[in-house]
Tab-separated table of C-alpha atoms in Angstrom:
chain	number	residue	atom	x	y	z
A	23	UNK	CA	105.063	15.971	44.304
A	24	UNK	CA	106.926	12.639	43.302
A	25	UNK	CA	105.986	9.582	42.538
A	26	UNK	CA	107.044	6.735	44.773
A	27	UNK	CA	110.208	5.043	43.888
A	28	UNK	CA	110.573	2.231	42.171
A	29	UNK	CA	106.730	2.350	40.601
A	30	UNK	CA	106.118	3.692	36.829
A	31	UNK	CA	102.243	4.583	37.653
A	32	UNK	CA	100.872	6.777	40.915
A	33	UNK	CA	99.237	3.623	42.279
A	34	UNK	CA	100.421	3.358	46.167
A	35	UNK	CA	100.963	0.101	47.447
A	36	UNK	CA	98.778	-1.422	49.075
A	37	UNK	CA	97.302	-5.562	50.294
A	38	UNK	CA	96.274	-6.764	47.247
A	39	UNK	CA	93.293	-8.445	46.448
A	40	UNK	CA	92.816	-12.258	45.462
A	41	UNK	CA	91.197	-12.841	42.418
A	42	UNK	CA	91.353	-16.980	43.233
A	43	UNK	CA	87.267	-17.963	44.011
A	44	UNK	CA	86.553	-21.518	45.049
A	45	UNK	CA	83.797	-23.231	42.946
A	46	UNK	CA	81.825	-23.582	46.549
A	47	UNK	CA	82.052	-19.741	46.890
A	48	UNK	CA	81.035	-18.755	43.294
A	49	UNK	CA	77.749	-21.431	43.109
A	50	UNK	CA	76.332	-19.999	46.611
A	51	UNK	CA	76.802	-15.909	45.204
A	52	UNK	CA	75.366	-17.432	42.014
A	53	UNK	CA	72.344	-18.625	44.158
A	54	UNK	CA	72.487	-16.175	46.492
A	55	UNK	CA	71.856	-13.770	43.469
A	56	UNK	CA	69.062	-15.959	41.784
A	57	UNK	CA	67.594	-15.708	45.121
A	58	UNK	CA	67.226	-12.089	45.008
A	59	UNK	CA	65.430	-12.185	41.738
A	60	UNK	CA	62.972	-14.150	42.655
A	61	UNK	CA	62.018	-12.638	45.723
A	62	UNK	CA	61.949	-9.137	44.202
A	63	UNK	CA	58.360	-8.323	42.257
A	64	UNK	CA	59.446	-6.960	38.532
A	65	UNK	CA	57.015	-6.031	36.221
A	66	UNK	CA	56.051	-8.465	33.063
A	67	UNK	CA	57.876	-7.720	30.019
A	68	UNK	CA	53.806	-9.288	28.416
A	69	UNK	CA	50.766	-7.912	30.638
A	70	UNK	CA	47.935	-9.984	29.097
A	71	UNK	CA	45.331	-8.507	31.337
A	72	UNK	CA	46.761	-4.854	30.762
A	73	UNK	CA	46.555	-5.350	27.002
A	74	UNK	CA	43.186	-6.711	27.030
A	75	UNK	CA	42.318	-3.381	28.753
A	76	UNK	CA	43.993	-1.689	26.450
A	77	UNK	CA	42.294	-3.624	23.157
A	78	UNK	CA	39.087	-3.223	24.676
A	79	UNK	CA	39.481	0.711	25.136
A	80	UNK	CA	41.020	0.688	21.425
A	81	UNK	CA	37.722	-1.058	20.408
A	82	UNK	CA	35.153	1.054	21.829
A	83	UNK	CA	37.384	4.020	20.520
A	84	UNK	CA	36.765	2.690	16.997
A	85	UNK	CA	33.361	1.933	17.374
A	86	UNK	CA	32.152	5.477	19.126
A	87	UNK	CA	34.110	7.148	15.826
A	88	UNK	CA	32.553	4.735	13.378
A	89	UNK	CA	29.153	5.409	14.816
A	90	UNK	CA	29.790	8.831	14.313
A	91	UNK	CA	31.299	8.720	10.962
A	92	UNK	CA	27.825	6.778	9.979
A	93	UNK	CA	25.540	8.996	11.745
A	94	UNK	CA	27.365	11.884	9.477
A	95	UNK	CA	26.938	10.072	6.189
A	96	UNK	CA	23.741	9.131	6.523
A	97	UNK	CA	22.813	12.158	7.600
A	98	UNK	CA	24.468	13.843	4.289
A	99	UNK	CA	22.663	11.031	2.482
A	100	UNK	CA	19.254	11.925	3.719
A	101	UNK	CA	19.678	15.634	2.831
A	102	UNK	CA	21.247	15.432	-0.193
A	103	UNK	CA	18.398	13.078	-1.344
A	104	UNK	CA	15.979	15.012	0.730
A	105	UNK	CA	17.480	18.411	-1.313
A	106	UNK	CA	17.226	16.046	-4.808
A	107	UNK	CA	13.693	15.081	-4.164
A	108	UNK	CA	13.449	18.739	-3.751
A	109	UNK	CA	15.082	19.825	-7.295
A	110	UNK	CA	13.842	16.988	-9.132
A	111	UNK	CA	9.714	18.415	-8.065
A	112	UNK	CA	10.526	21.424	-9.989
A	113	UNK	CA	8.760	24.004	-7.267
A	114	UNK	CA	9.960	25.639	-4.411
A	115	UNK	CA	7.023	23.220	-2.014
A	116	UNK	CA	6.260	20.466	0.182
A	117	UNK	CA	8.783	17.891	-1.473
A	118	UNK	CA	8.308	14.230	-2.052
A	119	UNK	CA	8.598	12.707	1.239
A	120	UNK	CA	8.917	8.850	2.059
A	121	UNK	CA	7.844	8.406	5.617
A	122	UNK	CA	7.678	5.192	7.413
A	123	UNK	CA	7.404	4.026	11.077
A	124	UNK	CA	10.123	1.687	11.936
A	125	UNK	CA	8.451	0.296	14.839
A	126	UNK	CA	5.712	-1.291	14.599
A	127	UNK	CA	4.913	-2.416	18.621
A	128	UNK	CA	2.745	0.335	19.282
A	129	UNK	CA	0.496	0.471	16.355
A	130	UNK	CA	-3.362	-0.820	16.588
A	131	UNK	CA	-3.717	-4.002	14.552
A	132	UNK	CA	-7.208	-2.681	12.458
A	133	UNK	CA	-9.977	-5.539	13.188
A	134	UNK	CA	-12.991	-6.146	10.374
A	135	UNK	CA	-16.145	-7.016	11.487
A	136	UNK	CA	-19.260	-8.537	9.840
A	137	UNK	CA	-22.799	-7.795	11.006
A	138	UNK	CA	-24.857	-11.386	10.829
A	139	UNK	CA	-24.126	-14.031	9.096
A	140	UNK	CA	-20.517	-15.124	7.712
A	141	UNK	CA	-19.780	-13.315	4.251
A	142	UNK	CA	-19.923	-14.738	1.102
A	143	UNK	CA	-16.830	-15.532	-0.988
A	144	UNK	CA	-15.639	-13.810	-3.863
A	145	UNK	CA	-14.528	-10.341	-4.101
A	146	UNK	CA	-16.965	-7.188	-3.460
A	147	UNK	CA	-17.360	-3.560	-3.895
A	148	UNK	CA	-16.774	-1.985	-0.761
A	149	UNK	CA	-16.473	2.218	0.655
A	150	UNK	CA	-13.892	3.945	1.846
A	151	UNK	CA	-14.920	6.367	4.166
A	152	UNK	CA	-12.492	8.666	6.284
A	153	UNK	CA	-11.849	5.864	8.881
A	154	UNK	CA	-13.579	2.799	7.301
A	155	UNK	CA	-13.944	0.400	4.999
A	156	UNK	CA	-17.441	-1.103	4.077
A	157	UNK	CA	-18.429	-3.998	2.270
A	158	UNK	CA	-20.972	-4.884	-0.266
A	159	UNK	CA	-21.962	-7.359	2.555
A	160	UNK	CA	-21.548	-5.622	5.546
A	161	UNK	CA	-17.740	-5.913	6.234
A	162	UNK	CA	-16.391	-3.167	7.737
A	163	UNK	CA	-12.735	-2.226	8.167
A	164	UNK	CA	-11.077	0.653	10.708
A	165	UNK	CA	-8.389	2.343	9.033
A	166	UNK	CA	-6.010	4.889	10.561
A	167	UNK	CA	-7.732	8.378	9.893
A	168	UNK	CA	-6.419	9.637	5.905
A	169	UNK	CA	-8.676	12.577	5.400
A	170	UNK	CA	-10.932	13.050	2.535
A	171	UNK	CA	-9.936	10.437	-0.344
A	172	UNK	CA	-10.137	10.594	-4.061
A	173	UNK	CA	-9.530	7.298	-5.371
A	174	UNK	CA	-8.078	3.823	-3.201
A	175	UNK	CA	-6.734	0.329	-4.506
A	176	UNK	CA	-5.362	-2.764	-2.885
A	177	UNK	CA	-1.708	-3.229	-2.680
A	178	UNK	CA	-0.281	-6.403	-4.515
A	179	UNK	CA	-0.982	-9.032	-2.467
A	180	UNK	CA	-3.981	-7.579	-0.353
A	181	UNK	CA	-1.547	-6.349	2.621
A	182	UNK	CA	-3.255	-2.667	2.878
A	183	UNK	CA	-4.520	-0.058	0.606
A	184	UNK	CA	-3.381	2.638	-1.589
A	185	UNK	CA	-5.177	5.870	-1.000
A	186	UNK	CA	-4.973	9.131	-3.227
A	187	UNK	CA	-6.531	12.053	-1.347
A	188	UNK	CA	-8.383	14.693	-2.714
A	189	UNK	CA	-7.093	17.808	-4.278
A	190	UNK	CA	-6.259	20.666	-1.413
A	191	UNK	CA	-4.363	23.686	-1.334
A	192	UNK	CA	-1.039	22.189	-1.473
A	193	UNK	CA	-1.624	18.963	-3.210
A	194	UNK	CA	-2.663	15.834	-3.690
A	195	UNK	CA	-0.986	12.740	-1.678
A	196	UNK	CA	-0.848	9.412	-1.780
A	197	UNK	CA	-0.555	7.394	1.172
A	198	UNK	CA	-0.057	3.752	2.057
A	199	UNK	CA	-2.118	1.976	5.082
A	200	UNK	CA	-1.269	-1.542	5.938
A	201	UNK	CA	-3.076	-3.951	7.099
A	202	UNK	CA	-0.877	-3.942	10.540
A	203	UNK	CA	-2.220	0.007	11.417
A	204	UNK	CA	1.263	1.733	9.519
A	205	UNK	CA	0.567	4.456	7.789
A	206	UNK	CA	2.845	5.716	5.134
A	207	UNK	CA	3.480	8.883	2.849
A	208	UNK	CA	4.379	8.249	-0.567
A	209	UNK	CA	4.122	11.817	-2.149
A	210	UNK	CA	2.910	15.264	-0.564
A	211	UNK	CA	2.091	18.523	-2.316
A	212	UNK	CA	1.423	16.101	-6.045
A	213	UNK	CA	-0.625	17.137	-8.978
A	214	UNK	CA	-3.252	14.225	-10.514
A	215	UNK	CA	-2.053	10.644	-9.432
A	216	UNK	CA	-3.001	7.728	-10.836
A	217	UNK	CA	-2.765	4.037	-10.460
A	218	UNK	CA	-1.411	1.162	-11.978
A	219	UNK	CA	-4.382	-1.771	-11.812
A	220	UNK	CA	-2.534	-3.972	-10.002
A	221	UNK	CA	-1.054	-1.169	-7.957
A	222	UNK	CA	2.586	-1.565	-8.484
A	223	UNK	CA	3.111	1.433	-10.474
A	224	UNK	CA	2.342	4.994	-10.198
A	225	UNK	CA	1.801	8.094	-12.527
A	226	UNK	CA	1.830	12.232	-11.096
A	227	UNK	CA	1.797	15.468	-12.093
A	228	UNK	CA	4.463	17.236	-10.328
A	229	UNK	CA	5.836	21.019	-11.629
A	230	UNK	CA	6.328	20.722	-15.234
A	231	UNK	CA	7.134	17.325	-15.548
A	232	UNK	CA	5.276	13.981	-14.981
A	233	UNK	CA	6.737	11.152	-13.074
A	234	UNK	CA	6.170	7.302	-12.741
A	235	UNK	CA	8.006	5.063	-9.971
A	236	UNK	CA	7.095	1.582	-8.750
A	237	UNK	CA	5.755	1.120	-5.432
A	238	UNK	CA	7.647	-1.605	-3.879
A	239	UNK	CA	7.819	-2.238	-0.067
A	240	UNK	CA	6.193	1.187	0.874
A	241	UNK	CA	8.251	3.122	-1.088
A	242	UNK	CA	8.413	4.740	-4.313
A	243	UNK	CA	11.587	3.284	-6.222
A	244	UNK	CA	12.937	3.693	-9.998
A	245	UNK	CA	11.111	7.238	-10.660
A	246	UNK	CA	11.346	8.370	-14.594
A	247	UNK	CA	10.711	11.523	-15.836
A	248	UNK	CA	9.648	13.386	-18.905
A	249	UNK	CA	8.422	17.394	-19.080
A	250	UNK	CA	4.815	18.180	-19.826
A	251	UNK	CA	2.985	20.810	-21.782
A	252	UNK	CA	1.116	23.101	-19.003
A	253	UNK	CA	-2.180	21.160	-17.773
A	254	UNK	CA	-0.491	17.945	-19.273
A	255	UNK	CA	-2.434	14.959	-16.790
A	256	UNK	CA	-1.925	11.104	-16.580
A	257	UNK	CA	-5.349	9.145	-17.281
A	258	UNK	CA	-4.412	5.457	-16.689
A	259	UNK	CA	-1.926	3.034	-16.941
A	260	UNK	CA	-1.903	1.010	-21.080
A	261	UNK	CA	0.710	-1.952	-19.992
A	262	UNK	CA	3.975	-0.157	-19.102
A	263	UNK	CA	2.799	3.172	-20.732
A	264	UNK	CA	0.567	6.105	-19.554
A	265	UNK	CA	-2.053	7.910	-21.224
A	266	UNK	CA	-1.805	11.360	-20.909
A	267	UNK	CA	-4.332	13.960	-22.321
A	268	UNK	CA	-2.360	17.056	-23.054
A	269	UNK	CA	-5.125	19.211	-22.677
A	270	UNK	CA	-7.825	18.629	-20.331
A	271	UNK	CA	-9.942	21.440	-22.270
A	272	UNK	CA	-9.723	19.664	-25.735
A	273	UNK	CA	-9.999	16.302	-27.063
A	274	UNK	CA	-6.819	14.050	-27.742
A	275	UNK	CA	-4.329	11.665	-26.051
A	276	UNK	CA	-0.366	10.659	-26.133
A	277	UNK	CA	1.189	7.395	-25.087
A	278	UNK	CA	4.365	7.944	-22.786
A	279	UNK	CA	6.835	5.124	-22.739
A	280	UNK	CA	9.033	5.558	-19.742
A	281	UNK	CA	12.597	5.417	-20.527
A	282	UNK	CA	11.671	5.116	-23.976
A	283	UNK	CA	11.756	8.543	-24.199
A	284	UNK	CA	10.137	12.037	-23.961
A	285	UNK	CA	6.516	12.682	-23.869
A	286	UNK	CA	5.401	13.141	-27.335
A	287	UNK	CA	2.160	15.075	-28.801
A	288	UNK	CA	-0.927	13.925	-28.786
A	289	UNK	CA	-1.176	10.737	-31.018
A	290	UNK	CA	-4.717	11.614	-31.831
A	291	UNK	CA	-6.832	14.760	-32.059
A	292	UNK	CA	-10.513	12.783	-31.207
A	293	UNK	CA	-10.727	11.122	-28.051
A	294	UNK	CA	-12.147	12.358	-25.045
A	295	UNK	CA	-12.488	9.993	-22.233
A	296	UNK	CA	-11.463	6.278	-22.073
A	297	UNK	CA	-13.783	3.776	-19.701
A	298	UNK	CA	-11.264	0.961	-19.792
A	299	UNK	CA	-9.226	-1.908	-21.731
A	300	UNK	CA	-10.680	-4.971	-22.968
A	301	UNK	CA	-9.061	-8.637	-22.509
A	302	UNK	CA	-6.958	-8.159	-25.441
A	303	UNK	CA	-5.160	-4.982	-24.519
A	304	UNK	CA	-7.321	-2.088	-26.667
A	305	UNK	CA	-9.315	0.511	-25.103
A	306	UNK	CA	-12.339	1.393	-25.265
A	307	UNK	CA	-13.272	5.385	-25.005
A	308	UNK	CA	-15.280	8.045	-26.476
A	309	UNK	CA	-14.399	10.293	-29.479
A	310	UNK	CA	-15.957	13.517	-30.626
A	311	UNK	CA	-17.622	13.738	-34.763
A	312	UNK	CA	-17.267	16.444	-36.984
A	313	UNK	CA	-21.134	16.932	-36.505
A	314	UNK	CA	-20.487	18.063	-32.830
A	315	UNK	CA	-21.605	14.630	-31.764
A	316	UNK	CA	-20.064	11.714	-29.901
A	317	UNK	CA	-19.542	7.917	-30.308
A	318	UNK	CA	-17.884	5.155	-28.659
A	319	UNK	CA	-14.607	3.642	-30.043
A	320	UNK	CA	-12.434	0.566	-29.816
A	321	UNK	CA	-9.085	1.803	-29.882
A	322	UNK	CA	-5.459	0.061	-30.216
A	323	UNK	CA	-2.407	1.729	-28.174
A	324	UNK	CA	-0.369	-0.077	-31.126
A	325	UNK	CA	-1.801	1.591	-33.251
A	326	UNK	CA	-1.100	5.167	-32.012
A	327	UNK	CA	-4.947	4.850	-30.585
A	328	UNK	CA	-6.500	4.648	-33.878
A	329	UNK	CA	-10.211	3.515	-34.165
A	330	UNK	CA	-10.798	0.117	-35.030
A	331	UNK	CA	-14.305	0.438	-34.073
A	332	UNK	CA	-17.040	2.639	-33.683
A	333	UNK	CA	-20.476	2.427	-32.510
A	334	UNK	CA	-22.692	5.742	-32.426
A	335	UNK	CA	-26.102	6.373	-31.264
A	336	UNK	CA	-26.753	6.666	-27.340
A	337	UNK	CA	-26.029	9.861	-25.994
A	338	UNK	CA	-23.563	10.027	-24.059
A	339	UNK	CA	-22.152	12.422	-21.636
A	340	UNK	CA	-18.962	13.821	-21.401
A	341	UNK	CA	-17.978	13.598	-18.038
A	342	UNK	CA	-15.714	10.504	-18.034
A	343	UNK	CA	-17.377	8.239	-15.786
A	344	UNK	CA	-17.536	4.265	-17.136
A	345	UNK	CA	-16.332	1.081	-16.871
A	346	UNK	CA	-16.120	-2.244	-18.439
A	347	UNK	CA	-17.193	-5.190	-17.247
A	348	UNK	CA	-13.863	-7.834	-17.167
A	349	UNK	CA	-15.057	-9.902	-20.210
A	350	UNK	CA	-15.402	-6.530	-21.851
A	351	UNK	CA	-18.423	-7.407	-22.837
A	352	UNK	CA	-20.434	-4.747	-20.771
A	353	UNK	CA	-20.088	-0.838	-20.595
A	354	UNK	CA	-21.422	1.345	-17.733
A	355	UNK	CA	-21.115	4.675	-18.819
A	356	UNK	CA	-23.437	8.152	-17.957
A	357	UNK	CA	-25.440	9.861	-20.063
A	358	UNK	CA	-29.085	10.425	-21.550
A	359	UNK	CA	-32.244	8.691	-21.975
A	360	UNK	CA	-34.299	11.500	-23.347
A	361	UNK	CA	-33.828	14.327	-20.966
A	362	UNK	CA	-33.048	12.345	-17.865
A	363	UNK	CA	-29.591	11.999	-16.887
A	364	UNK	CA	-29.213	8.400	-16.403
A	365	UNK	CA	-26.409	5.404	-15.669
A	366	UNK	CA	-26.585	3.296	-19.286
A	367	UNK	CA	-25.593	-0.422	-20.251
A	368	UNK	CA	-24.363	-0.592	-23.205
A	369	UNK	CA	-23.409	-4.133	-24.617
A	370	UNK	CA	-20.108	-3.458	-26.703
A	371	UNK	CA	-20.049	-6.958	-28.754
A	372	UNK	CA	-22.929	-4.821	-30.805
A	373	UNK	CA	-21.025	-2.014	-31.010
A	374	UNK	CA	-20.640	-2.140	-34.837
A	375	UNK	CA	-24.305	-2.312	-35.119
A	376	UNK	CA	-25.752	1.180	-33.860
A	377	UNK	CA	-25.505	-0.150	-29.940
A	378	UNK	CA	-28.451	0.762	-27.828
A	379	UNK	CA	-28.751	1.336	-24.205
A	380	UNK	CA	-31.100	0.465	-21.474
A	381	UNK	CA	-30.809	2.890	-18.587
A	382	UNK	CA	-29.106	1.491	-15.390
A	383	UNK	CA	-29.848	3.383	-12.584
A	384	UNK	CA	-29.345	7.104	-11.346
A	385	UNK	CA	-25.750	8.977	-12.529
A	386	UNK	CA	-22.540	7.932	-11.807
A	387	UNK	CA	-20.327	9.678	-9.565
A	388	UNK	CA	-16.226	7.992	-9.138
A	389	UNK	CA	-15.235	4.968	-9.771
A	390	UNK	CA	-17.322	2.133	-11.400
A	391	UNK	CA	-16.453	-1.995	-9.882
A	392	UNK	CA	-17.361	-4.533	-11.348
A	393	UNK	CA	-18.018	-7.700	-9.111
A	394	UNK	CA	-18.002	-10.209	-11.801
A	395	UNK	CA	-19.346	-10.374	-15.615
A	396	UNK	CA	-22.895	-9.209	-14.868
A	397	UNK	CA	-22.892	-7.365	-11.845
A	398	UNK	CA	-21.267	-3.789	-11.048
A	399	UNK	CA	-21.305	-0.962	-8.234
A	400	UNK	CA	-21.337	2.502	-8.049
A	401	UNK	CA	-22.404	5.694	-6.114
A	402	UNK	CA	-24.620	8.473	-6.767
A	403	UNK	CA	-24.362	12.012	-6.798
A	404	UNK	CA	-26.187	11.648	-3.008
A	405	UNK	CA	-23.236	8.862	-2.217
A	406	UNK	CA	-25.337	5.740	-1.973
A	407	UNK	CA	-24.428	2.699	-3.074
A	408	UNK	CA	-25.945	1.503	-6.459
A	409	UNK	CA	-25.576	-2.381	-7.476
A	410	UNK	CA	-26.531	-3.143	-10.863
A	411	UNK	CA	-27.852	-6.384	-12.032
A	412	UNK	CA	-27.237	-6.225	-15.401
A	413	UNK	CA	-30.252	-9.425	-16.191
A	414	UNK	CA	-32.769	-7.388	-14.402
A	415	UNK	CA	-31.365	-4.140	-16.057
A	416	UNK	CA	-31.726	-6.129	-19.301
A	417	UNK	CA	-35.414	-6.910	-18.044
A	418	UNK	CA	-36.498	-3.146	-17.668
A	419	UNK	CA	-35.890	-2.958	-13.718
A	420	UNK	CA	-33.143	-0.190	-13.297
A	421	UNK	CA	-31.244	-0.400	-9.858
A	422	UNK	CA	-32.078	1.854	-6.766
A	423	UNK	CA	-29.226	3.671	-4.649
A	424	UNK	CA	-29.432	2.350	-0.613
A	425	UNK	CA	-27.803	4.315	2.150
A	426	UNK	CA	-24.132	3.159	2.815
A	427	UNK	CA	-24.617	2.129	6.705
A	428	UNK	CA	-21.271	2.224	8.635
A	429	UNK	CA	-19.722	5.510	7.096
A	430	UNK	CA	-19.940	8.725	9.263
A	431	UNK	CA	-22.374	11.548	8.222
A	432	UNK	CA	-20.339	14.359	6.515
A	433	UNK	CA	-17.923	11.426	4.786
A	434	UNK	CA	-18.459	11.245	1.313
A	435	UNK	CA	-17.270	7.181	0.515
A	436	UNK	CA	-15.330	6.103	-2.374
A	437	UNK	CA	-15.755	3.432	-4.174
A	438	UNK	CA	-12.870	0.865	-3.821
A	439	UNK	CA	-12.859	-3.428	-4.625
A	440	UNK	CA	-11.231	-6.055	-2.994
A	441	UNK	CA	-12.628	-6.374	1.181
């Protein structure tokens, strides 16, 4: 095939085209095309309602996974402390458990009630019995159900009550009950506990070690540890120490320091019960003689519990039961008249002088409260209530136990202060 003559390319000929456009021509295609545009619906380069959408979505994303990522850590936080609490008891039990109730709507709100006329002020001795509280003067206070108790004190500030149970199978435990009807588990499955006086501290057996922790806000917070010889129990709180016999069978104390340092042995080799501190910080307890005998003894904790005093003479029995009356002047303690068993007052200021003692009442059982300087309660072996008067005591007229009314037959009522 050849190409045309006359032409270099293989274009044909043809009418060609005008590329001159008249300005009137080129504005109405130029509006003609703008036209178009606008007419046709194109999507948004920027959706602000689809991004919202999107942001929203993106947000409840994070949120479900950071929910989840805190469920899983606390979850791993309350085992592993769960599986420390565990370790750190030293036995393969019923761990240390801290158990509150987070919501307090549904609780009953515990109501006191007085029979006749309006209380007098001051404090009082008062009972604990499984469900109640009973005053000196009547008061009586509904408590959520805590079993058989040992020992009970008012929390700091007088919003509920402390309450150590009595020794079972697995245990002892002490529980808090509120004021507002919550009821709260401080330690399960526990050797002996004991109480800090103003209740913000407290000492346990637990395994082969003993432990002391504050009680702040329900819980048990900044527990120490030391180990224990075997049968090694806390007796009472001395300022920021504990007294611990090391051997319930023989006579002798030690003074543990928390974070001080380790428990050490037994300071002294004589004591064998302690009834209480006086104003100025020393102790006042019994100690056994080389005749067999026993006496009563000031002692100083700063002194590695020496003897600084010593008084012998009434015949005293070695159960442990006592207490001092708050100017330390007075001693409630059991022991003999003869060969009756009897509750004696002993006035300690003549304790350097061969004290003698008047007989009280019937024997002590528990705890001994004292209302003021010259009067004191306590319970018998039978459970009644006892209130000494220690002028008429003084005058020859021992006190009489009463019934306890208020407290259910078959509950035996401990002896508590503060209602």
């Amino acid at each position: 095939m050849s190409a045309l003559p006359g032409r270099p390319d293989n274009l044909t000929d043809g009418p060609r085209r005008s590329y001159q456009v008249r300005p009137d021509e080129l504005e109405g295609a130029v509006r003609e095309t703008l036209s178009h545009q606008v007419a046709v619906a194109r999507p948004l380069g920027v959706d602000p309602a689809g991004q919202a959408i999107r942001r929203a979505n993106r947000i409840r994303r994070r949120r479900t996974a950071a929910g989840l990522a805190v469920g899983a850590v606390v979850t791993v936080v309350l085992s592993a402390g769960m599986a420390q609490l565990g370790a750190e008891t030293g036995r393969d039990g019923t761990p240390i458990v801290v158990i509150g109730d987070p919501d307090p709507s549904g609780r009953p709100i515990p109501t006191a009630s007085v029979p006749g006329a309006d209380p007098s002020p001051g404090p009082s001795a008062t009972l604990l019995g499984t469900e109640t509280l009973v005053g000196a003067d009547g008061r009586r206070l509904v408590l959520p159900d805590v079993g058989a108790a040992e020992h009970a004190q008012l929390l700091p500030g007088g919003g509920g009550w402390l309450v150590i149970s009595t020794q079972t199978n697995s245990g002892r435990s002490l529980r808090v009950l509120q004021n507002d009807g919550l009821a709260q588990v401080l330690l399960a499955g526990a050797g002996p506990i004991v109480l800090a006086p103003d209740s913000r501290q407290v000492a346990w057996r637990d395994g082969n070690d003993l432990l002391v922790a504050g009680v702040v806000g329900g819980q048990l917070i900044g527990a120490a540890r030391t180990p224990a010889p075997a049968g090694a129990v806390p007796v009472r709180f001395v300022g920021d120490s504990v007294l611990v016999r090391p051997d319930p069978a023989d006579a002798g104390h030690a003074l543990w320091r928390p974070g001080a340092g380790p428990l050490t042995e037994a300071v002294d080799q004589e004591t064998l019960n302690f009834y209480g501190g006086l104003p100025d910080g020393r102790l006042v307890g019994q100690i056994s003689t080389d005749s067999g005998g026993t006496c009563l003894a000031v002692l100083d904790p700063a002194r590695h519990l020496s003897p600084v005093e010593t008084g012998c003479g009434p015949d005293l029995s070695q159960d442990g039961v006592g207490g001092i009356s708050a100017d330390g002047r007075w001693l409630l303690v059991n022991g003999r008249i003869g060969k009756a068993s009897r509750a004696l007052l002993i006035d300690l200021r003549r304790l350097k002088s061969s004290p003698t003692a008047v007989s009280a009442g019937p024997p002590m059982t528990g705890a001994v409260v004292w209302t003021d300087a010259s009067h004191a309660s306590y319970l018998d072996a039978a459970g009644e209530l006892v209130q000494v008067d220690v002028h008429r005591v003084r005058a020859g007229q021992p006190a009489s136990p009463a019934a306890v009314s208020g407290v259910p037959a078959g509950d035996r009522p401990v002896l508590v202060a503060g209602l």
